[in-house]
PDB file of C-alpha atoms and ligand atoms in Angstrom:
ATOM      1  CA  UNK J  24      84.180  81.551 108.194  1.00  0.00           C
ATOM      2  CA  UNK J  25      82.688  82.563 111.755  1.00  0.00           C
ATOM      3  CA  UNK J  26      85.278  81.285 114.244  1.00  0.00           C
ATOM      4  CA  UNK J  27      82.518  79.370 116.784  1.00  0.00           C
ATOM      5  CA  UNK J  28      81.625  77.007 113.722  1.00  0.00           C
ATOM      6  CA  UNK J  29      85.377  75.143 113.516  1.00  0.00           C
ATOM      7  CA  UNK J  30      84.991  71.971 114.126  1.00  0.00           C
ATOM      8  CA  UNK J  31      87.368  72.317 117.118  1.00  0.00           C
ATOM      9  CA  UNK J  32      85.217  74.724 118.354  1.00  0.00           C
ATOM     10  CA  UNK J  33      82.381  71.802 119.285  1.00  0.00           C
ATOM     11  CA  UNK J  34      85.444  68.861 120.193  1.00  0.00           C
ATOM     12  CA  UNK J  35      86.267  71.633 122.430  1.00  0.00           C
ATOM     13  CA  UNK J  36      82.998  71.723 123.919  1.00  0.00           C
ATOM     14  CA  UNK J  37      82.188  68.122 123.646  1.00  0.00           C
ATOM     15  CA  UNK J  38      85.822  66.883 125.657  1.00  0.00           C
ATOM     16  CA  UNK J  39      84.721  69.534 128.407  1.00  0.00           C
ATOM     17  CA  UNK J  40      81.511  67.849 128.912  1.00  0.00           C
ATOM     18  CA  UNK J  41      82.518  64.334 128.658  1.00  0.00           C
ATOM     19  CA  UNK J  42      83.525  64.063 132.730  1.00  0.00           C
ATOM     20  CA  UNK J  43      84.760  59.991 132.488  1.00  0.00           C
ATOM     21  CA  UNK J  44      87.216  58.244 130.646  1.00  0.00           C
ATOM     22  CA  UNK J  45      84.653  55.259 131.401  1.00  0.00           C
ATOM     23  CA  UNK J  46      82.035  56.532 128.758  1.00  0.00           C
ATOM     24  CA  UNK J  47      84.123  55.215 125.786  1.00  0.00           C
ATOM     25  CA  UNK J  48      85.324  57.038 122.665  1.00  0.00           C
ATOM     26  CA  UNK J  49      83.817  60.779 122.636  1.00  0.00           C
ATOM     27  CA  UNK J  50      80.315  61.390 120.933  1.00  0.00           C
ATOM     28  CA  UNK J  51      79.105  64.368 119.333  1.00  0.00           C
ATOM     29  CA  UNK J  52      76.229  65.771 120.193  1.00  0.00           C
ATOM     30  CA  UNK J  53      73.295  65.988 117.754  1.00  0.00           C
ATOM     31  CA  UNK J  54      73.542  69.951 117.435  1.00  0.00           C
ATOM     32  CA  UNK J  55      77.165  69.669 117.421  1.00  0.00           C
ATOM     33  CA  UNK J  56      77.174  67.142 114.160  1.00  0.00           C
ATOM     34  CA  UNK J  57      74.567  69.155 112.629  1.00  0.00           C
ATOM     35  CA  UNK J  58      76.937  72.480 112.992  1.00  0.00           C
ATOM     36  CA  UNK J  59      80.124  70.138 111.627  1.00  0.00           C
ATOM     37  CA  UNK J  60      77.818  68.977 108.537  1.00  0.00           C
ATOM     38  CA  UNK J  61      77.142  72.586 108.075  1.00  0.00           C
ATOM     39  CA  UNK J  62      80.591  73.764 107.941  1.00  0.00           C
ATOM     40  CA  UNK J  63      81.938  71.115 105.868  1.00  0.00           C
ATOM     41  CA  UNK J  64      79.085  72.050 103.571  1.00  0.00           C
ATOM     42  CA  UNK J  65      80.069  75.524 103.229  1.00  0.00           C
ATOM     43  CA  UNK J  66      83.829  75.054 103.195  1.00  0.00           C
ATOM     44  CA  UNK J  67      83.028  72.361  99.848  1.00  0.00           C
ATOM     45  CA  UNK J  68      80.765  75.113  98.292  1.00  0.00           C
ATOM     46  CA  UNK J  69      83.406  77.406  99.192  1.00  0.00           C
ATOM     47  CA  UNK J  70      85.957  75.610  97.789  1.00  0.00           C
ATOM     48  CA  UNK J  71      83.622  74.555  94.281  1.00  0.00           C
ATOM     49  CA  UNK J  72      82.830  78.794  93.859  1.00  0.00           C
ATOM     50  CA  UNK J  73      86.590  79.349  93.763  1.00  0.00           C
ATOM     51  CA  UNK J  74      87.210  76.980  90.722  1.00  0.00           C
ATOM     52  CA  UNK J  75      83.860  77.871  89.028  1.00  0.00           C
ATOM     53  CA  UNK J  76      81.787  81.221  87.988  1.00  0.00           C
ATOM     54  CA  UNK J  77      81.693  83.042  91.108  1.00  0.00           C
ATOM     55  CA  UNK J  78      85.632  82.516  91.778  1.00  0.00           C
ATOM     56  CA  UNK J  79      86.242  85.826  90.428  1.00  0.00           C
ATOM     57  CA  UNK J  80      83.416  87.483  93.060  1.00  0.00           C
ATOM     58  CA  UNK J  81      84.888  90.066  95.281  1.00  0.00           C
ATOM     59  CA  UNK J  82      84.854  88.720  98.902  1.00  0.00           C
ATOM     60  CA  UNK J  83      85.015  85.020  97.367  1.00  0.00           C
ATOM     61  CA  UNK J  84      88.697  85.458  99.316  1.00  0.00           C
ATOM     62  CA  UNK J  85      87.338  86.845 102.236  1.00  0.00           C
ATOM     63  CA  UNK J  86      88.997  89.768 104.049  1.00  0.00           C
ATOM     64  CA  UNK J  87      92.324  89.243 106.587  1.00  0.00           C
ATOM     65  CA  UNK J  88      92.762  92.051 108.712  1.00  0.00           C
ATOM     66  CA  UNK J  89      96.003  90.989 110.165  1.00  0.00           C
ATOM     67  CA  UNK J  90      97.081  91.427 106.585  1.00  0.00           C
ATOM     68  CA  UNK J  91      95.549  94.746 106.124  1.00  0.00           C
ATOM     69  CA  UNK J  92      92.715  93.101 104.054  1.00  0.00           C
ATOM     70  CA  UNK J  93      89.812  95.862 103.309  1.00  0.00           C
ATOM     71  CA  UNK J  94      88.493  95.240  99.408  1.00  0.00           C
ATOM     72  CA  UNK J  95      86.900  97.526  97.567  1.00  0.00           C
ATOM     73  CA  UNK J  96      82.969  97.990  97.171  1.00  0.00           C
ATOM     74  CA  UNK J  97      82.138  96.066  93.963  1.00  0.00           C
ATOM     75  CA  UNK J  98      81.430  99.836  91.779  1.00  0.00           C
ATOM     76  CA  UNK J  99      84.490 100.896  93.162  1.00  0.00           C
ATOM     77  CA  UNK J 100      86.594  98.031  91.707  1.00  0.00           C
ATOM     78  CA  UNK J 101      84.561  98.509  88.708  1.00  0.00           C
ATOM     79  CA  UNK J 102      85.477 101.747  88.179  1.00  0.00           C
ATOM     80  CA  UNK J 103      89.296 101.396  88.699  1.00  0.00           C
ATOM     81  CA  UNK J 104      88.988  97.995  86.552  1.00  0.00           C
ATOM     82  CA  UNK J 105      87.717  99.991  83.479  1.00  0.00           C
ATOM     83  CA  UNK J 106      89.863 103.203  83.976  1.00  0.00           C
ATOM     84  CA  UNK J 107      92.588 100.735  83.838  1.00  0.00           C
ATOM     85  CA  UNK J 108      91.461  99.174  80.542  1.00  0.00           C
ATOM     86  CA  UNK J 109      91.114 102.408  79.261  1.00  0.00           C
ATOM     87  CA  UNK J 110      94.765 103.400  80.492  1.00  0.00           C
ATOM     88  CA  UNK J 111      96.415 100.606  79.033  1.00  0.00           C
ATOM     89  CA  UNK J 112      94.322 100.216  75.873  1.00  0.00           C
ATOM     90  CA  UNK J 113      92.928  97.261  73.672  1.00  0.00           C
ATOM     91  CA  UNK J 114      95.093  94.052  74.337  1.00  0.00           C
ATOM     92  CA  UNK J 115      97.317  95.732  77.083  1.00  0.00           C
ATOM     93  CA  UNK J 116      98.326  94.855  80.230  1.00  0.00           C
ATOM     94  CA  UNK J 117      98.153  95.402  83.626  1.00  0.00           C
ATOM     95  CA  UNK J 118      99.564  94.617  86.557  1.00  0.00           C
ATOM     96  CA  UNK J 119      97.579  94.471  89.848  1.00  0.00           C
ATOM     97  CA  UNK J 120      99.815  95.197  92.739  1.00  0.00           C
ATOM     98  CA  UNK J 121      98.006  94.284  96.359  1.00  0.00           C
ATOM     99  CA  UNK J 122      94.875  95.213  94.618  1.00  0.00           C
ATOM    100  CA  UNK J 123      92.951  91.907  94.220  1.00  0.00           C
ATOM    101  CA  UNK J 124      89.409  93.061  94.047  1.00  0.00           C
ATOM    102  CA  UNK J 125      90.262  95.236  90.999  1.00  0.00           C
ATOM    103  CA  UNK J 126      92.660  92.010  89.102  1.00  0.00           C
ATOM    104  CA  UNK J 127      89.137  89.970  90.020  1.00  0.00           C
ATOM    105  CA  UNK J 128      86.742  92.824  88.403  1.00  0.00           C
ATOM    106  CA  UNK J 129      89.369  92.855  85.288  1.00  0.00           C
ATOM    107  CA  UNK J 130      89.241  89.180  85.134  1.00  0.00           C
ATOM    108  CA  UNK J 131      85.686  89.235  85.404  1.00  0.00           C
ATOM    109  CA  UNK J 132      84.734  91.513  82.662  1.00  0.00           C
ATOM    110  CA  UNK J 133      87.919  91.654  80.661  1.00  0.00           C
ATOM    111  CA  UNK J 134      88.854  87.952  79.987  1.00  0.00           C
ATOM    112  CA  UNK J 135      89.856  88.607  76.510  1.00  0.00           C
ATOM    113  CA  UNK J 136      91.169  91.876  75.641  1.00  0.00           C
ATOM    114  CA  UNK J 137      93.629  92.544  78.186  1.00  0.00           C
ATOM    115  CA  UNK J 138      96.187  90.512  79.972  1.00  0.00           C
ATOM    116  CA  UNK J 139      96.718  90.778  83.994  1.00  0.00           C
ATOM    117  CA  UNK J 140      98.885  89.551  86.646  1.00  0.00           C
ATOM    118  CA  UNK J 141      98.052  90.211  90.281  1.00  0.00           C
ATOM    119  CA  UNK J 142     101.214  90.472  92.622  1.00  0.00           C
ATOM    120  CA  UNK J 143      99.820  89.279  96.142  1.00  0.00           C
ATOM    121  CA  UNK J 144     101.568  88.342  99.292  1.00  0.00           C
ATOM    122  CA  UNK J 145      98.644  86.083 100.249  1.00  0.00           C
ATOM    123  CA  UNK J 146      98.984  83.071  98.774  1.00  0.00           C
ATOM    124  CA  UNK J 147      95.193  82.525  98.922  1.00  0.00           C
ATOM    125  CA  UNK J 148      95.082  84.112  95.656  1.00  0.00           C
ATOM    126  CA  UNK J 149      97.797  81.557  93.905  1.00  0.00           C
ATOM    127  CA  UNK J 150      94.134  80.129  93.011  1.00  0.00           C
ATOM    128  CA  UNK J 151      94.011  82.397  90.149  1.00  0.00           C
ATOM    129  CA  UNK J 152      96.994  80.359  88.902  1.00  0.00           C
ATOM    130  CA  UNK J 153      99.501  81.970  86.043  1.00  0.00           C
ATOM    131  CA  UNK J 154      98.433  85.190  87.008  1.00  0.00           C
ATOM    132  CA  UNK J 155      99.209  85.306  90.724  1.00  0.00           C
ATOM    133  CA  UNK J 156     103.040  86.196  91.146  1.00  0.00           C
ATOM    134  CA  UNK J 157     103.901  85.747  95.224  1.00  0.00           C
ATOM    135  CA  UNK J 158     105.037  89.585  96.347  1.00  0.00           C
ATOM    136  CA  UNK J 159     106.566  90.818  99.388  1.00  0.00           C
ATOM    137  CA  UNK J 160     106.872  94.826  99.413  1.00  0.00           C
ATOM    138  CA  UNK J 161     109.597  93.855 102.146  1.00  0.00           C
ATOM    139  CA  UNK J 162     111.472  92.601  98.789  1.00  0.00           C
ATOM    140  CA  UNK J 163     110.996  95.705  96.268  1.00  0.00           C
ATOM    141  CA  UNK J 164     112.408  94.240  93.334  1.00  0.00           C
ATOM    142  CA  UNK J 165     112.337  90.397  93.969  1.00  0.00           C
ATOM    143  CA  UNK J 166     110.418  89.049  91.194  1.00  0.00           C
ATOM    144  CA  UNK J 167     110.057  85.513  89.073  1.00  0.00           C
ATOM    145  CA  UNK J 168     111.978  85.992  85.711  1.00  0.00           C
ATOM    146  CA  UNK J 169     108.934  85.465  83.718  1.00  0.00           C
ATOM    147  CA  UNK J 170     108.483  88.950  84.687  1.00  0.00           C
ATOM    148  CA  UNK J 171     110.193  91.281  82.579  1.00  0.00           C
ATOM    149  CA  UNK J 172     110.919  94.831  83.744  1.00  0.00           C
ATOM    150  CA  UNK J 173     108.795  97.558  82.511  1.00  0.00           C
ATOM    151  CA  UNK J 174     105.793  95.313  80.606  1.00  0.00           C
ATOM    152  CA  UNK J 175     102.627  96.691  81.895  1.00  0.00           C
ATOM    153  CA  UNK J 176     100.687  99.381  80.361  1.00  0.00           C
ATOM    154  CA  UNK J 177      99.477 100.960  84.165  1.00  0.00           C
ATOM    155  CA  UNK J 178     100.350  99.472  87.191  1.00  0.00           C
ATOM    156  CA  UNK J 179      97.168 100.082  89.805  1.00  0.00           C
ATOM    157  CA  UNK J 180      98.444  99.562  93.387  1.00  0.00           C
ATOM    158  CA  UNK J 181      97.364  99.767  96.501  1.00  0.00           C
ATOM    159  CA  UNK J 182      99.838  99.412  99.912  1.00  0.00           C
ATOM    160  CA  UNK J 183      98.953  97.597 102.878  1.00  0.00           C
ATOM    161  CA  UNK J 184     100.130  99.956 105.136  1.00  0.00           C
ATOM    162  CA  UNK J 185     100.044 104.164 105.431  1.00  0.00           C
ATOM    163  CA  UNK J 186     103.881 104.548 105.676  1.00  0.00           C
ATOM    164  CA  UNK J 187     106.285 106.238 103.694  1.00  0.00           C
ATOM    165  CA  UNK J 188     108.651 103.295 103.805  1.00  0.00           C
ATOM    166  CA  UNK J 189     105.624 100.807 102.766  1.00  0.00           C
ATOM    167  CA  UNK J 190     105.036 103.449  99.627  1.00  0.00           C
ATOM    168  CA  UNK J 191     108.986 104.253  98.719  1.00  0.00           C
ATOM    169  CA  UNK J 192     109.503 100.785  98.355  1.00  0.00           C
ATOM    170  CA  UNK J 193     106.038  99.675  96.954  1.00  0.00           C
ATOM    171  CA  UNK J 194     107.064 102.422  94.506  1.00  0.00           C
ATOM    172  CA  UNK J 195     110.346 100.857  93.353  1.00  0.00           C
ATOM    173  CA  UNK J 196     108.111  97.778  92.395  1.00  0.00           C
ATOM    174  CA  UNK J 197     105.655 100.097  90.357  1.00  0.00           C
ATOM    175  CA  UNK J 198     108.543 101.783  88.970  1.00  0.00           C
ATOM    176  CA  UNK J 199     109.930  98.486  88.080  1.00  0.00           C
ATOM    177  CA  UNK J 200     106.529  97.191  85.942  1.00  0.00           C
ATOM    178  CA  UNK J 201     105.380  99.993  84.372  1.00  0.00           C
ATOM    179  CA  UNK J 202     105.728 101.568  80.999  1.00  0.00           C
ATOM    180  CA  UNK J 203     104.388 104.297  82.344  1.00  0.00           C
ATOM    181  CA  UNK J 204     101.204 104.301  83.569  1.00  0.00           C
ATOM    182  CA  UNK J 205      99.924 104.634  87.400  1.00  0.00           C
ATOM    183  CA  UNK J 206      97.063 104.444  89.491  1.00  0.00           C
ATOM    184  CA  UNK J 207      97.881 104.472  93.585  1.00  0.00           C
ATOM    185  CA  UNK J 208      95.016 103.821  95.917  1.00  0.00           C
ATOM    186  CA  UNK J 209      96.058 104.896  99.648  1.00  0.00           C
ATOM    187  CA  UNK J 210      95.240 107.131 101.934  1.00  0.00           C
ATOM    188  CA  UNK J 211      95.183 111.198 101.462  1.00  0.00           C
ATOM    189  CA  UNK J 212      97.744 111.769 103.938  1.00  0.00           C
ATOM    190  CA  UNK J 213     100.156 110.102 101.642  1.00  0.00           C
ATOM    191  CA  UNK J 214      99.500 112.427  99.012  1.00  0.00           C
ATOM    192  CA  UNK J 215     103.031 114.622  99.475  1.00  0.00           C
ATOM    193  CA  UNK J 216     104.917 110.922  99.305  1.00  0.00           C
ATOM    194  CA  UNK J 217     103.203 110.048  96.553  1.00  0.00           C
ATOM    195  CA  UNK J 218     103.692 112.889  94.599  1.00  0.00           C
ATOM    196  CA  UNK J 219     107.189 113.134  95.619  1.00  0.00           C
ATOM    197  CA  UNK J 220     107.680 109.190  94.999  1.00  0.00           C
ATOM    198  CA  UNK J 221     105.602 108.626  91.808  1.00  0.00           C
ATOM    199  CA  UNK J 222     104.767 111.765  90.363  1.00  0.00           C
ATOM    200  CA  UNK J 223     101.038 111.012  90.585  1.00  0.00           C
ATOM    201  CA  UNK J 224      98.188 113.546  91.418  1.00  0.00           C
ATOM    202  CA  UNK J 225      94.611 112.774  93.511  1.00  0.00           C
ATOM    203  CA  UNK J 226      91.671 112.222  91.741  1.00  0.00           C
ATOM    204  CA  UNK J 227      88.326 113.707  92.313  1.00  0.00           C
ATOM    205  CA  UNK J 228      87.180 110.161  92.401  1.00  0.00           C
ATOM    206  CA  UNK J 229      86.456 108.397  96.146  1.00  0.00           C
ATOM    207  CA  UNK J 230      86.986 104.924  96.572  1.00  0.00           C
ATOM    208  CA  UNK J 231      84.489 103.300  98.744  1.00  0.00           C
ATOM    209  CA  UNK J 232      85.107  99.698 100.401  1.00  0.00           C
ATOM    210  CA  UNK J 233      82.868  97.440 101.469  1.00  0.00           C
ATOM    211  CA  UNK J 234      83.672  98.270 105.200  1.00  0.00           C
ATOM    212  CA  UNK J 235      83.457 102.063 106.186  1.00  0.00           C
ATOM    213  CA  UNK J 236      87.538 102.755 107.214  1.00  0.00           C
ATOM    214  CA  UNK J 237      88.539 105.370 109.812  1.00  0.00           C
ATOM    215  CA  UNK J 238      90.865 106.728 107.059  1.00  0.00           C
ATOM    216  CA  UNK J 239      90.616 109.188 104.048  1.00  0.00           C
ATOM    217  CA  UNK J 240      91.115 107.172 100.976  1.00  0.00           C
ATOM    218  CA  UNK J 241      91.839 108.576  97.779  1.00  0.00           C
ATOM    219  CA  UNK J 242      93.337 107.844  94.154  1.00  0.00           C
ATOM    220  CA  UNK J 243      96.050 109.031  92.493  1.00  0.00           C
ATOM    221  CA  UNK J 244      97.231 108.887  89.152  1.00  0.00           C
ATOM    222  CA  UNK J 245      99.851 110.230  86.560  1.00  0.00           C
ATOM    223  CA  UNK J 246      97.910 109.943  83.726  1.00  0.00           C
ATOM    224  CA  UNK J 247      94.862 111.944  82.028  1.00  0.00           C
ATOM    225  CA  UNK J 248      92.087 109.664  83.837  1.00  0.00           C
ATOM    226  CA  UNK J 249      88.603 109.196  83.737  1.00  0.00           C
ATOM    227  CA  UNK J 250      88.599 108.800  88.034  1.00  0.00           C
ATOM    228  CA  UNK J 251      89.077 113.066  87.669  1.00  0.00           C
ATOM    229  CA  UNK J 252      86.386 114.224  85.632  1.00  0.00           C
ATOM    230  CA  UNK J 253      82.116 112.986  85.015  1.00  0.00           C
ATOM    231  CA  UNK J 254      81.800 111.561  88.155  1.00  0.00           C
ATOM    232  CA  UNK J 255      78.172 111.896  88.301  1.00  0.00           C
ATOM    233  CA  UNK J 256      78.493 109.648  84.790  1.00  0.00           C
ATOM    234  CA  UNK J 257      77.798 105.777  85.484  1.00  0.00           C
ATOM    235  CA  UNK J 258      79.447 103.469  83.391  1.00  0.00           C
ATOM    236  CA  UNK J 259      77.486 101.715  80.211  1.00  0.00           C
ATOM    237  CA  UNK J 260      75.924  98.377  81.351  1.00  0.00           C
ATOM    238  CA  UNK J 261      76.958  98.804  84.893  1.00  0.00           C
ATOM    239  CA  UNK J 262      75.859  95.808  87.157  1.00  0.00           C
ATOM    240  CA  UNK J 263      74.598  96.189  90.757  1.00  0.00           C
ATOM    241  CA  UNK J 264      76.858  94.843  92.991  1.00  0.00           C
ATOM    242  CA  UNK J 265      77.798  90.923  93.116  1.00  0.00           C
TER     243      UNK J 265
HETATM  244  C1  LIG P  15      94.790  97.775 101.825  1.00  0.00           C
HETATM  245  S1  LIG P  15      94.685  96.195 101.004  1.00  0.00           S
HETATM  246  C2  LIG P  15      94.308  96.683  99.383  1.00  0.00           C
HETATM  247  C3  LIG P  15      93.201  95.842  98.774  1.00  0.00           C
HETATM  248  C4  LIG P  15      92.303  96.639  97.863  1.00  0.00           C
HETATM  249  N1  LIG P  15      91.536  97.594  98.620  1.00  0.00           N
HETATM  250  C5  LIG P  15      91.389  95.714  97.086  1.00  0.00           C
HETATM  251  O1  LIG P  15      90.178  95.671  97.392  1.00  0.00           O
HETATM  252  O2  LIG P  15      91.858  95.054  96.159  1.00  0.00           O
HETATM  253  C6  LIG P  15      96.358  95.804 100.996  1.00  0.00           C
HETATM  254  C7  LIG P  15      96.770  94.551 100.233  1.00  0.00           C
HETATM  255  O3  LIG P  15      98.156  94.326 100.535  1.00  0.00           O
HETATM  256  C8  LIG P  15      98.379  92.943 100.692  1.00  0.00           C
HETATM  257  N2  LIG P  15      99.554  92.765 101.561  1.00  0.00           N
HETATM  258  C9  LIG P  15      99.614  92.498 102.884  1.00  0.00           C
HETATM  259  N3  LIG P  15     100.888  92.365 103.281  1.00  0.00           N
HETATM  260  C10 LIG P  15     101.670  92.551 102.176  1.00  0.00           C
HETATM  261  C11 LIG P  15     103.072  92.514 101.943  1.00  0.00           C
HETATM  262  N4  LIG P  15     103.954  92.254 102.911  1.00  0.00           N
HETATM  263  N5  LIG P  15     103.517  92.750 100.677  1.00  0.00           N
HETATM  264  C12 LIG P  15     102.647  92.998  99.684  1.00  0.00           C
HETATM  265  N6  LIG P  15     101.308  93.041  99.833  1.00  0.00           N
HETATM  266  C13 LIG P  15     100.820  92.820 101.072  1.00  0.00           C
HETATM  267  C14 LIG P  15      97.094  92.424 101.305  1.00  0.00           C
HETATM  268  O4  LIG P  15      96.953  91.034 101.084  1.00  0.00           O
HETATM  269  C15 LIG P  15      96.035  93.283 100.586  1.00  0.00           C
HETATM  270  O5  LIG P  15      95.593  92.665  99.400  1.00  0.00           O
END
């Protein structure tokens, strides 16, 4: 949502132009109602997309910066998606730690054969009901019951922030889910912490996001992976971006 096109924005406007209390109950202008309508609009069409086809579209939850919001380009999350499928095999699961564009490419292309739960501080994402399990990295190991220790195939996670206290405990919640299985998304300076904390390697694979980011970003994983060999190989039936 562009910030000038709240509604406030125009009442704003409108109340500063209004210079009597004599003139009766405020009026919009014409433009102004017309720029209301138009929001409202959008906000219902936003609001039908996230309970129908497109509510699995990356971007459908659009980015937050003050939560360290950057999503993936859609072949990125494509490619993580289906090394994670891969990873955790036919009817496994995974578990999506602040990595929502790659739980919405899973979901998207994966409904049957594997099972996924996205772990998300932003509640935005508590759309994608069941799945979505509230998760602070402030709280390492504070998790519903329904979640049993160790009972995902490959965790694939991605921290918010480039700190090795945001990573060691991030990595007590990985440690926590997995069976064994990791893919880290962060930044290449974290590559010593993550080795030392996880035991995971880079990849020869680059992430891309949708926004260009001043930072190196990289993959790591502690698994034999796809994201470090045939990288000039596109993926079977591959879709242009959404
Ligand atoms: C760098 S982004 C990674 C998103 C990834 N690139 C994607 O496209 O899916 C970091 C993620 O951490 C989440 N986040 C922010 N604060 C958090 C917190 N306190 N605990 C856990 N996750 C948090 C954000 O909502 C965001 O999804």
């Amino acid at each position: 949502m562009q910030l000038w096109k709240h509604p406030y924005a125009f009442i704003c406007v409108h109340r500063k132009m209004s210079d009597s209390e004599d003139e009766g109950p405020p009026q919009l202008s014409s433009y102004a109602l017309a720029a209301l309508q138009e929001f409202y609009a959008e906000q219902q069409q936003h609001h039908s997309d996230l309970r129908g086809d497109h509510k699995y579209n990356i971007g459908i939850i659009e980015e937050n910066w003050q939560l360290s919001q950057f999503w993936y380009s859609p072949e990125t999350a494509l490619r993580l998606a289906e090394d994670a499928v891969a990873a955790a095999g036919e009817g496994g699961r995974i578990a999506c730690v602040s990595a929502p564009s790659v739980y919405q490419k899973l979901r998207e292309r994966h409904r049957d054969n594997v099972s996924v739960c996205i772990f998300e501080y932003d509640r935005r994402f508590a759309v994608y009901g069941e799945d979505f399990v509230y998760y602070d990295y402030k709280s390492p190991v504070d998790l519903p019951e329904r979640i049993a220790t160790h009972s995902f195939d490959i965790v694939v996670a991605d921290p918010p922030y480039l700190s090795e206290e945001c990573l060691r405990k991030m990595s007590e919640t990985i440690k926590l889910l997995t069976r064994g299985k990791i893919m880290l998304c962060t930044g290449a300076v974290m590559e010593e912490a993550a080795e030392k904390l996880l035991g995971v390697k880079m990849c020869k694979f680059i992430p891309e996001h949708t926004r260009a980011l001043g930072n190196e970003f990289r993959c790591f994983v502690n698994y034999d992976s796809g994201l470090d060999r045939d990288l000039s190989v596109q993926l079977s039936g591959q879709e242009g971006p959404k």
